[in-house]
Short mmCIF file of C-alpha atoms and ligand atoms in Angstrom, two decimals:
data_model
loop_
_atom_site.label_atom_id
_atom_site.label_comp_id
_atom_site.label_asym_id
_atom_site.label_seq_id
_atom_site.Cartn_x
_atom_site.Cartn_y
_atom_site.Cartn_z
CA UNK A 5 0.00 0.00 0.00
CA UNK A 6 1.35 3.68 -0.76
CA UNK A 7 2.30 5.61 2.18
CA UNK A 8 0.54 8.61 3.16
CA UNK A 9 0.87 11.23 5.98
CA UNK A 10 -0.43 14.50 6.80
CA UNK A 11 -0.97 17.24 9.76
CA UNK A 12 -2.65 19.56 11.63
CA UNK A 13 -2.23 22.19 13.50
CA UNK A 14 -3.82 22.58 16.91
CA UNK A 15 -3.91 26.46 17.08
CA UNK A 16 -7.95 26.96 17.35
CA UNK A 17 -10.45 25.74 19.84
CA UNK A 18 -12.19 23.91 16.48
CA UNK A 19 -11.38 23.12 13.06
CA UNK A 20 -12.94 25.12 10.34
CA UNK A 21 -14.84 24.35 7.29
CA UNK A 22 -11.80 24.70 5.42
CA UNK A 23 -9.77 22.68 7.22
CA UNK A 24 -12.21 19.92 6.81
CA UNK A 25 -13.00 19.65 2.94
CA UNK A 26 -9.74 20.66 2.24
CA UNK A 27 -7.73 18.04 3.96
CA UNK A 28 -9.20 15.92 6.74
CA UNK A 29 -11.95 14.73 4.97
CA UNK A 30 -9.74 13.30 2.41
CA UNK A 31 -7.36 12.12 5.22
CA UNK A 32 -10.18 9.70 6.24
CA UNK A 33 -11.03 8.16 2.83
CA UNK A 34 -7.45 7.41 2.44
CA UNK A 35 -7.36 5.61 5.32
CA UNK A 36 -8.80 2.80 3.19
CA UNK A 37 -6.45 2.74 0.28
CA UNK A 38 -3.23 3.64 1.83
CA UNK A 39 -1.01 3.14 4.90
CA UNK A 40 -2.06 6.04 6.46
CA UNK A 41 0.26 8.69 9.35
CA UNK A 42 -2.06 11.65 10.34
CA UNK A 43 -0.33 13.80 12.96
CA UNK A 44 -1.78 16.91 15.66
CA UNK A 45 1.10 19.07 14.65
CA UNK A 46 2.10 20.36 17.80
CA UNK A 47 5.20 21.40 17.70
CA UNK A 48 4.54 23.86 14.59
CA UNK A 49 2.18 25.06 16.81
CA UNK A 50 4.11 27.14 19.28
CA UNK A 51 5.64 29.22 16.59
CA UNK A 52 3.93 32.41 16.72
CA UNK A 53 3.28 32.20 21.03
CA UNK A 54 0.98 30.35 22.76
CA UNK A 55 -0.39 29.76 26.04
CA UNK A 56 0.57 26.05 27.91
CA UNK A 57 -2.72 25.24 29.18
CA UNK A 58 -4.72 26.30 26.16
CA UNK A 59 -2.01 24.26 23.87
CA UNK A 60 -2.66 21.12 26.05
CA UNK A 61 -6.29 21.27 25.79
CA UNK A 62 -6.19 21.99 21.51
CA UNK A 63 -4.24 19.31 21.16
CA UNK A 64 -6.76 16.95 22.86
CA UNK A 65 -9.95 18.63 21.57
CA UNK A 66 -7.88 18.12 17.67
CA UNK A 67 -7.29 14.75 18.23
CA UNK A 68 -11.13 14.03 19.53
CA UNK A 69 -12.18 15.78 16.49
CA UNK A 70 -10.03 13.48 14.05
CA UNK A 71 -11.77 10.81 15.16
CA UNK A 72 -15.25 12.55 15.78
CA UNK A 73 -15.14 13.05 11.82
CA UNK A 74 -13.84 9.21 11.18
CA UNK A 75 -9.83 8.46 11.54
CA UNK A 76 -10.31 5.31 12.97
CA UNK A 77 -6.93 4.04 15.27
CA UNK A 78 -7.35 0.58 13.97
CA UNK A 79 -7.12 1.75 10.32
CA UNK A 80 -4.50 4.73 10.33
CA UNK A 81 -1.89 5.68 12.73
CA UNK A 82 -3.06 8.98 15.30
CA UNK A 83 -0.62 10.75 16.82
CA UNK A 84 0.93 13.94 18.09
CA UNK A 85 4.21 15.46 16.55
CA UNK A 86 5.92 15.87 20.13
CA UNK A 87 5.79 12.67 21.11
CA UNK A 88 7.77 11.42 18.58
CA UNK A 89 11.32 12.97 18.86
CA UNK A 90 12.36 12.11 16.05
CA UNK A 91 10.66 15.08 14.03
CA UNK A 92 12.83 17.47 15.93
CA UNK A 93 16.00 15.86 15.16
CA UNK A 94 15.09 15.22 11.38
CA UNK A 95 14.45 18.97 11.15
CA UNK A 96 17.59 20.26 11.86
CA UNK A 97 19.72 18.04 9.47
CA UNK A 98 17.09 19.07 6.85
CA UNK A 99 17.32 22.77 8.39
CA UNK A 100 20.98 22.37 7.48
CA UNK A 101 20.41 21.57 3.60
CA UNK A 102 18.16 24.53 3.55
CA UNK A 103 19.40 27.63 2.06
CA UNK A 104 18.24 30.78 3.68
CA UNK A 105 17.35 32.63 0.84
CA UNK A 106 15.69 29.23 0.09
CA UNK A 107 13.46 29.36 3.01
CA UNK A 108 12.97 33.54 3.21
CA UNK A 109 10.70 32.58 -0.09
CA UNK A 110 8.20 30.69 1.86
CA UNK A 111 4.79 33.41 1.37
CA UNK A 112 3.41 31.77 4.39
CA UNK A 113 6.52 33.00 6.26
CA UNK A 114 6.51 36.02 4.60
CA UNK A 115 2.96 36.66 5.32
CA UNK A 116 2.80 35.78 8.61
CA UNK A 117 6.30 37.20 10.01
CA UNK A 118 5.10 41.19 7.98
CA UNK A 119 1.93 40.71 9.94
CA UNK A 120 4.05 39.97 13.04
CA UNK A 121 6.96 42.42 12.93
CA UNK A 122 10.03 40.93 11.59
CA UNK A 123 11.70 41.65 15.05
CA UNK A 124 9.08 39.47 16.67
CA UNK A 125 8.67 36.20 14.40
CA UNK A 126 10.45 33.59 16.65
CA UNK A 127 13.22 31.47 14.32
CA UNK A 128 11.05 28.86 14.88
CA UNK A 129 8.33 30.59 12.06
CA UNK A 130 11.32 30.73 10.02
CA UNK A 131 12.13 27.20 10.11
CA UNK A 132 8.46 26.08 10.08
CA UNK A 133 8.55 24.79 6.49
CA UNK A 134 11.67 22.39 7.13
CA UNK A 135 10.45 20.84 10.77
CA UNK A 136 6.89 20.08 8.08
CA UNK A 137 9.22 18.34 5.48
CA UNK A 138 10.71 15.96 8.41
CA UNK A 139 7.29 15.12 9.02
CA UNK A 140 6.89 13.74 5.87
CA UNK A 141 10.05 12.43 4.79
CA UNK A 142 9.89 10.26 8.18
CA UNK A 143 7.71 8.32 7.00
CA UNK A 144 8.28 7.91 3.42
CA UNK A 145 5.05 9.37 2.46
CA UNK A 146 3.98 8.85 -0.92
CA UNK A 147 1.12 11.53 -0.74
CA UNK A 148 0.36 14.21 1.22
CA UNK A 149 -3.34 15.46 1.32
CA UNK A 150 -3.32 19.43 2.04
CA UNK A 151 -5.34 22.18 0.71
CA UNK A 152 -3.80 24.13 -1.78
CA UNK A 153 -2.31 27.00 1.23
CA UNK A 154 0.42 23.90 1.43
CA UNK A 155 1.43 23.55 -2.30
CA UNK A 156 4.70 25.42 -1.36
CA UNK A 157 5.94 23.84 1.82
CA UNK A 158 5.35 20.38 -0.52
CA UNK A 159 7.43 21.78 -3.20
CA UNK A 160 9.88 22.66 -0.58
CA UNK A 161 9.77 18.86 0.76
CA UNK A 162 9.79 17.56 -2.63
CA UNK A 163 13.10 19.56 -3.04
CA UNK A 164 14.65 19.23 0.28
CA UNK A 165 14.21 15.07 -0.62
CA UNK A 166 15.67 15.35 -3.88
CA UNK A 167 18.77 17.16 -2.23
CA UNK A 168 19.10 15.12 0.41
CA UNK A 169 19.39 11.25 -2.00
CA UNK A 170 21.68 13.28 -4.26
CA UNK A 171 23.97 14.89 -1.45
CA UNK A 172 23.97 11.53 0.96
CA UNK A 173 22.19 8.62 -1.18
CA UNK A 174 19.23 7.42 -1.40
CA UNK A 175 17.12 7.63 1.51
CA UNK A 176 13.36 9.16 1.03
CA UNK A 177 10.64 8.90 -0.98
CA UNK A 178 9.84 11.90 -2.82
CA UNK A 179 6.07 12.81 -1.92
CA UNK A 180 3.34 14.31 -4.39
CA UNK A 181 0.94 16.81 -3.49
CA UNK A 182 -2.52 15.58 -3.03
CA UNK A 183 -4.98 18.17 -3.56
CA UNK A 184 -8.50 17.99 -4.50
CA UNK A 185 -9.12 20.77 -6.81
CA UNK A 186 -13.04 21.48 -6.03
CA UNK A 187 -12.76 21.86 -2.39
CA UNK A 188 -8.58 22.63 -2.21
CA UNK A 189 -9.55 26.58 -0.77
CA UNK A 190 -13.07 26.84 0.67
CA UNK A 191 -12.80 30.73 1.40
CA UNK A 192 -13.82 33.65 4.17
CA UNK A 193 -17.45 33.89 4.13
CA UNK A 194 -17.21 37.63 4.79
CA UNK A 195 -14.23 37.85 2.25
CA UNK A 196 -14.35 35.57 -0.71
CA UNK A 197 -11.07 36.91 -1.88
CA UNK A 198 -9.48 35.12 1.04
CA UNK A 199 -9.38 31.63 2.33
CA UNK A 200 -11.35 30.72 5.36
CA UNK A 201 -8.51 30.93 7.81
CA UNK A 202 -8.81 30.49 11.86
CA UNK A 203 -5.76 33.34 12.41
CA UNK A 204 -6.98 35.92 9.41
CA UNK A 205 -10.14 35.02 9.32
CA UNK A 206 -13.06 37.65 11.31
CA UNK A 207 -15.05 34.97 13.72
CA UNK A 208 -18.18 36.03 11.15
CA UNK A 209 -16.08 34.59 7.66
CA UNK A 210 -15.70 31.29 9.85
CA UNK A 211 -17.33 27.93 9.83
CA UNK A 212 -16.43 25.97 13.01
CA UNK A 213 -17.04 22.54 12.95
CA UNK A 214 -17.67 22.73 16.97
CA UNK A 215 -19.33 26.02 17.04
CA UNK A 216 -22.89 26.31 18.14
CA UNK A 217 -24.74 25.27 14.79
CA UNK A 218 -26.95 28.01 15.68
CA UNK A 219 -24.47 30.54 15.43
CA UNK A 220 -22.86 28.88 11.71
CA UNK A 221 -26.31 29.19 10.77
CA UNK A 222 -26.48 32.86 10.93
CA UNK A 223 -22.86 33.06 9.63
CA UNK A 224 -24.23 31.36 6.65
CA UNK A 225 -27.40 33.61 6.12
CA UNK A 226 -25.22 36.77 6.40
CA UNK A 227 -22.48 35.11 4.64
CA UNK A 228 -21.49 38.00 1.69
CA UNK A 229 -22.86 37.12 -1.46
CA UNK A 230 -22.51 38.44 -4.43
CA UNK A 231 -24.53 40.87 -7.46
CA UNK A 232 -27.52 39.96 -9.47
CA UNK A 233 -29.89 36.77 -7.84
CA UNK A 234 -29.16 33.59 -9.52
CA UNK A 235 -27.59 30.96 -7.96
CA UNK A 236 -24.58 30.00 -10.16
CA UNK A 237 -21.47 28.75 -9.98
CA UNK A 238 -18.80 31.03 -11.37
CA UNK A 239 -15.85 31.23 -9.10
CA UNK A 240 -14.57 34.70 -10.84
CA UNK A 241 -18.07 36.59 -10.98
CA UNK A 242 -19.62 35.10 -7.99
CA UNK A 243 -16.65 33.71 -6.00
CA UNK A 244 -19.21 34.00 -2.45
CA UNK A 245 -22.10 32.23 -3.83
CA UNK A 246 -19.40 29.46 -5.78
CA UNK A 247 -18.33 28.89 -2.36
CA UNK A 248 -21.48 27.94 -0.66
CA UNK A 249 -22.11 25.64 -3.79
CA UNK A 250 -18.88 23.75 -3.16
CA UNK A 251 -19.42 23.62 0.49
CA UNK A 252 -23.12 22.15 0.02
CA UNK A 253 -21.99 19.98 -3.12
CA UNK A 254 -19.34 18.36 -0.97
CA UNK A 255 -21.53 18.09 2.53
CA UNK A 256 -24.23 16.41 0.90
CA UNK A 257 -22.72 14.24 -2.00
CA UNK A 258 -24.54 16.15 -4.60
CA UNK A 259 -23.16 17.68 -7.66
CA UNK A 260 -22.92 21.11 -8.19
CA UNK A 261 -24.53 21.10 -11.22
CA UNK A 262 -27.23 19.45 -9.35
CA UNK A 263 -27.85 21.87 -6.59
CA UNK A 264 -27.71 24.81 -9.69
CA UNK A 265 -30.62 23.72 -11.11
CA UNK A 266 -32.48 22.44 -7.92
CA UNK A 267 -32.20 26.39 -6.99
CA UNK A 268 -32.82 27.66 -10.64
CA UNK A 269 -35.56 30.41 -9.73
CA UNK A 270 -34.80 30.59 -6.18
CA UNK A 271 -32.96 33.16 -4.76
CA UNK A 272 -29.94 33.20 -2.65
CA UNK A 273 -31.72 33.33 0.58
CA UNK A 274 -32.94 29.85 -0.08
CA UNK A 275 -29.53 28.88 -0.70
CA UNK A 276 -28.50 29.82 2.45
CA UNK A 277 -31.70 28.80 4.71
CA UNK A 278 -30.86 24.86 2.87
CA UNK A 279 -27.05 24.97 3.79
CA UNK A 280 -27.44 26.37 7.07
CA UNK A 281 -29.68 22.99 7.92
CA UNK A 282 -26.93 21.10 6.11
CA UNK A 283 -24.11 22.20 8.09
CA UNK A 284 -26.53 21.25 11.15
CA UNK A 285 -26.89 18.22 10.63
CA UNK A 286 -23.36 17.52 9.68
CA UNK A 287 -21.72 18.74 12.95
CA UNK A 288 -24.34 17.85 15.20
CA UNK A 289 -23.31 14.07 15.02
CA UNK A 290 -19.61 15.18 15.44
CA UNK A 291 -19.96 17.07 18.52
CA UNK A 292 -21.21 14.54 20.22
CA UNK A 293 -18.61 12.05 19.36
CA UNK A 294 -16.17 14.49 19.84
CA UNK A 295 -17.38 15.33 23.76
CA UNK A 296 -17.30 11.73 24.22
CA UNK A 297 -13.61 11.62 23.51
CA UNK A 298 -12.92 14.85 25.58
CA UNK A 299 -14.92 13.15 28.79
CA UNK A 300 -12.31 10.51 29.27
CA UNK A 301 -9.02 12.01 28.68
CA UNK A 302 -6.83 9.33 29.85
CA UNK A 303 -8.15 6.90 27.47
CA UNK A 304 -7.18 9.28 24.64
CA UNK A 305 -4.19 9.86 25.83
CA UNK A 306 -3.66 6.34 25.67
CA UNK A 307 -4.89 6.26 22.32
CA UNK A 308 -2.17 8.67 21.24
CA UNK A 309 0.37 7.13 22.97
CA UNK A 310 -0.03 3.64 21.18
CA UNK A 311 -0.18 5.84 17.82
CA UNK A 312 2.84 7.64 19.04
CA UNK A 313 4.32 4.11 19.24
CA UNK A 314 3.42 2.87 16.30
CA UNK A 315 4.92 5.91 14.81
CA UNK A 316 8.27 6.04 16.56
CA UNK A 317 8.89 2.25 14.51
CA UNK A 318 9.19 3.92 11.41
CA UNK A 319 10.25 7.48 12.50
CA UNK A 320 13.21 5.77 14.16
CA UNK A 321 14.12 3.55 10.80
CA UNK A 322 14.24 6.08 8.56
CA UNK A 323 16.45 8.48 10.66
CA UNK A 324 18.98 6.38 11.58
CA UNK A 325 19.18 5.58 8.02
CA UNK A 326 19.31 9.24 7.71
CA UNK A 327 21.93 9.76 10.62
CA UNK A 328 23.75 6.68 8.83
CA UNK A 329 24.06 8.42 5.59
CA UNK A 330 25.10 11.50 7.07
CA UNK A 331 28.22 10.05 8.72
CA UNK A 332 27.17 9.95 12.32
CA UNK A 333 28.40 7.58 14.50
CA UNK A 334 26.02 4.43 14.66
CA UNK A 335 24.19 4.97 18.37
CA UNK A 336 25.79 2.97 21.10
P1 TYM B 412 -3.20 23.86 9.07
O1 TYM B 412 -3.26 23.33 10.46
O2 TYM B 412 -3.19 25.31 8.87
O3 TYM B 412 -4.40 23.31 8.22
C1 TYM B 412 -4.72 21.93 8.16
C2 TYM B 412 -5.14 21.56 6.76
O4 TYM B 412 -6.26 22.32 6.34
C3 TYM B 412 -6.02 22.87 5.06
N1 TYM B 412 -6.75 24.14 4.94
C4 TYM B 412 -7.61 24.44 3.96
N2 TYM B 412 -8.04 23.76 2.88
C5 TYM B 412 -8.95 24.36 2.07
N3 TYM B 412 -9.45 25.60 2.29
C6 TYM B 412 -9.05 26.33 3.36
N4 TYM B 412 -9.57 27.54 3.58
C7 TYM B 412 -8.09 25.76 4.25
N5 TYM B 412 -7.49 26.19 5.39
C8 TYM B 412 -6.68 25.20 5.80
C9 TYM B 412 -4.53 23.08 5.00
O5 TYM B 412 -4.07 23.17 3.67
C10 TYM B 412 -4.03 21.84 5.71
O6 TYM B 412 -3.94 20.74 4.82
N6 TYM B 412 1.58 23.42 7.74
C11 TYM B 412 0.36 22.66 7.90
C12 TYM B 412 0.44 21.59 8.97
C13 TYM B 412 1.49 20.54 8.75
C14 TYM B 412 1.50 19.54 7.77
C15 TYM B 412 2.64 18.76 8.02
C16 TYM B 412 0.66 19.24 6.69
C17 TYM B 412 2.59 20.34 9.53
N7 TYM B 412 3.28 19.28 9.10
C18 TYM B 412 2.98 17.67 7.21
C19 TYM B 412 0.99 18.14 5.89
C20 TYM B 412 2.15 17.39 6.15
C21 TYM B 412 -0.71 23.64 8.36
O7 TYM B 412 -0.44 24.71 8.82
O8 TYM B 412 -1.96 23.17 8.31
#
């Protein structure tokens, strides 16, 4: 079976919308068809400053939610990025193959650190990028299922791989991108022109999958929409409406074609009044599976543990192979 891995970052008290269609959902179905790593990127979250107790709690409530939505621990391997050491020390012998001109082109980086104040992004924003390829190249991921915000950081990987087997030998797979084009950047409700993001995003242009539905519902109805009446999709002209198709078309399992001419005559209103009782029913379910999880912390924690485990077994192979090429001395 390929390999696949991906991560996420636990940085907001819920995953959005965005985060869903554009990545985790996928991360489940490919559970099925590949041997599948799925990590709560911890580490990458305490880039930008964070608080301890609030970081401990994310990082539960993200892992409750992976499995509220369907990672199943029998199936894939669940874990969190800090308990597996190995990341850390993968990162730096990548971070030294990284040129820093190399790595001062990352627009994330670039983004994030103007917003920031050059003077206060921590290195570790910096570095971000390099610590994400270790995650992959760990495990000799075949595919790695991000939205399209990613497509750089993969391209950095992709490179940093490359490097690596031509500097040192042959050591790691070279990952592809996987990216679903329809639902790769579900965008700010408020602000088509942007993604739907939980740091830039305004709490109004965000869909939270644990948020009180009643709340998303309203979010939808006064979601921005766009000139003229007619619900269709045209992701130039009408880039707000577009995204309420795609959202609907991939919630329910219906085309979009099919949900254009189910509304042909309607107005947007309707639109919205329909996908506000989709989104409902969607998270309802997953709120209660994902309290479940929360009410008995220590058996999570023992769930993440054991994935932690499983983890380390091929984290550790690959870096000593790594270390190996490298020229370190073999570990006593
Ligand atoms: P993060 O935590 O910001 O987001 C998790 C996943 O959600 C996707 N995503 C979106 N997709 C579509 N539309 C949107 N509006 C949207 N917003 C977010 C992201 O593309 C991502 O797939 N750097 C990564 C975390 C990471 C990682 C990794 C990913 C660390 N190590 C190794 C893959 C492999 C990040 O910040 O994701």
């Amino acid at each position: 079976r390929p390999r696949v891995l991906s991560g996420i970052q636990p940085t907001a008290d819920s995953f959005h919308l965005g985060n869903y269609l554009g990545a985790v959902r996928n991360w489940v179905a490919m559970q099925e068809t590949h041997d599948a790593f799925y990590c709560v990127v911890d580490l990458h979250a305490i880039t930008a400053g964070h608080d301890p107790v609030v970081l401990r709690q994310r990082t539960r409530v993200a892992a409750a939610q992976l499995l509220a939505v369907g990672l199943d621990p029998e199936r894939c391997t669940l874990f969190v990025q800090s308990q597996v050491p190995e990341h850390a020390q993968l990162a730096w012998v990548l971070s030294c193959i990284t040129g820093f001109g190399e790595a001062s082109r990352m627009t994330q980086f670039k983004d994030k650190s103007a917003k920031q104040g050059a003077d206060r992004s921590s290195v570790g924003l910096f570095t971000y990028p390099i610590l994400q390829a270790a995650d992959i190249l760990l495990y000799q991921a075949d595919a790695v299922p991000v939205g399209e915000d990613q497509r750089q950081h993969l391209e950095l990987t992709r490179d940093l791989a490359q490097r690596f087997n031509t500097l040192f030998g042959a050591t790691f797979t070279v990952p592809a991108p996987y990216i679903v084009r329809d639902t790769a950047k579900i965008v700010d409700l408020q602000d088509p022109s942007a993604k739907m993001s939980k740091s830039a995003s305004s709490p109004a242009g965000l869909i939270e999958l644990l948020d009180d539905p009643a709340r998303s519902a309203k979010k939808i109805r006064s979601a921005v929409t766009d000139t003229g009446r007619e619900v269709t999709f045209d992701q130039a002209a009408k880039p707000g409406v577009s995204n309420l198709l795609t959202i609907y078309a991939a919630l329910t399992a219906r085309s979009i074609d099919e949900l254009v001419e189910a509304y042909e005559g309607k107005g947007y209103g309707d639109l919205k009044k329909d996908l506000a009782a989709v989104v409902t029913e969607f998270v309802t379910p997953i709120q209660e599976r994902t309290r479940a999880y929360l009410d008995d912390p220590a058996q999570l924690d023992k769930l993440l543990a054991i994935g932690a485990e499983k983890a380390r077994a091929v984290a550790s192979t690959t870096l000593a192979a790594a270390y190996d090429r490298i020229g370190f001395l073999p570990a006593a």
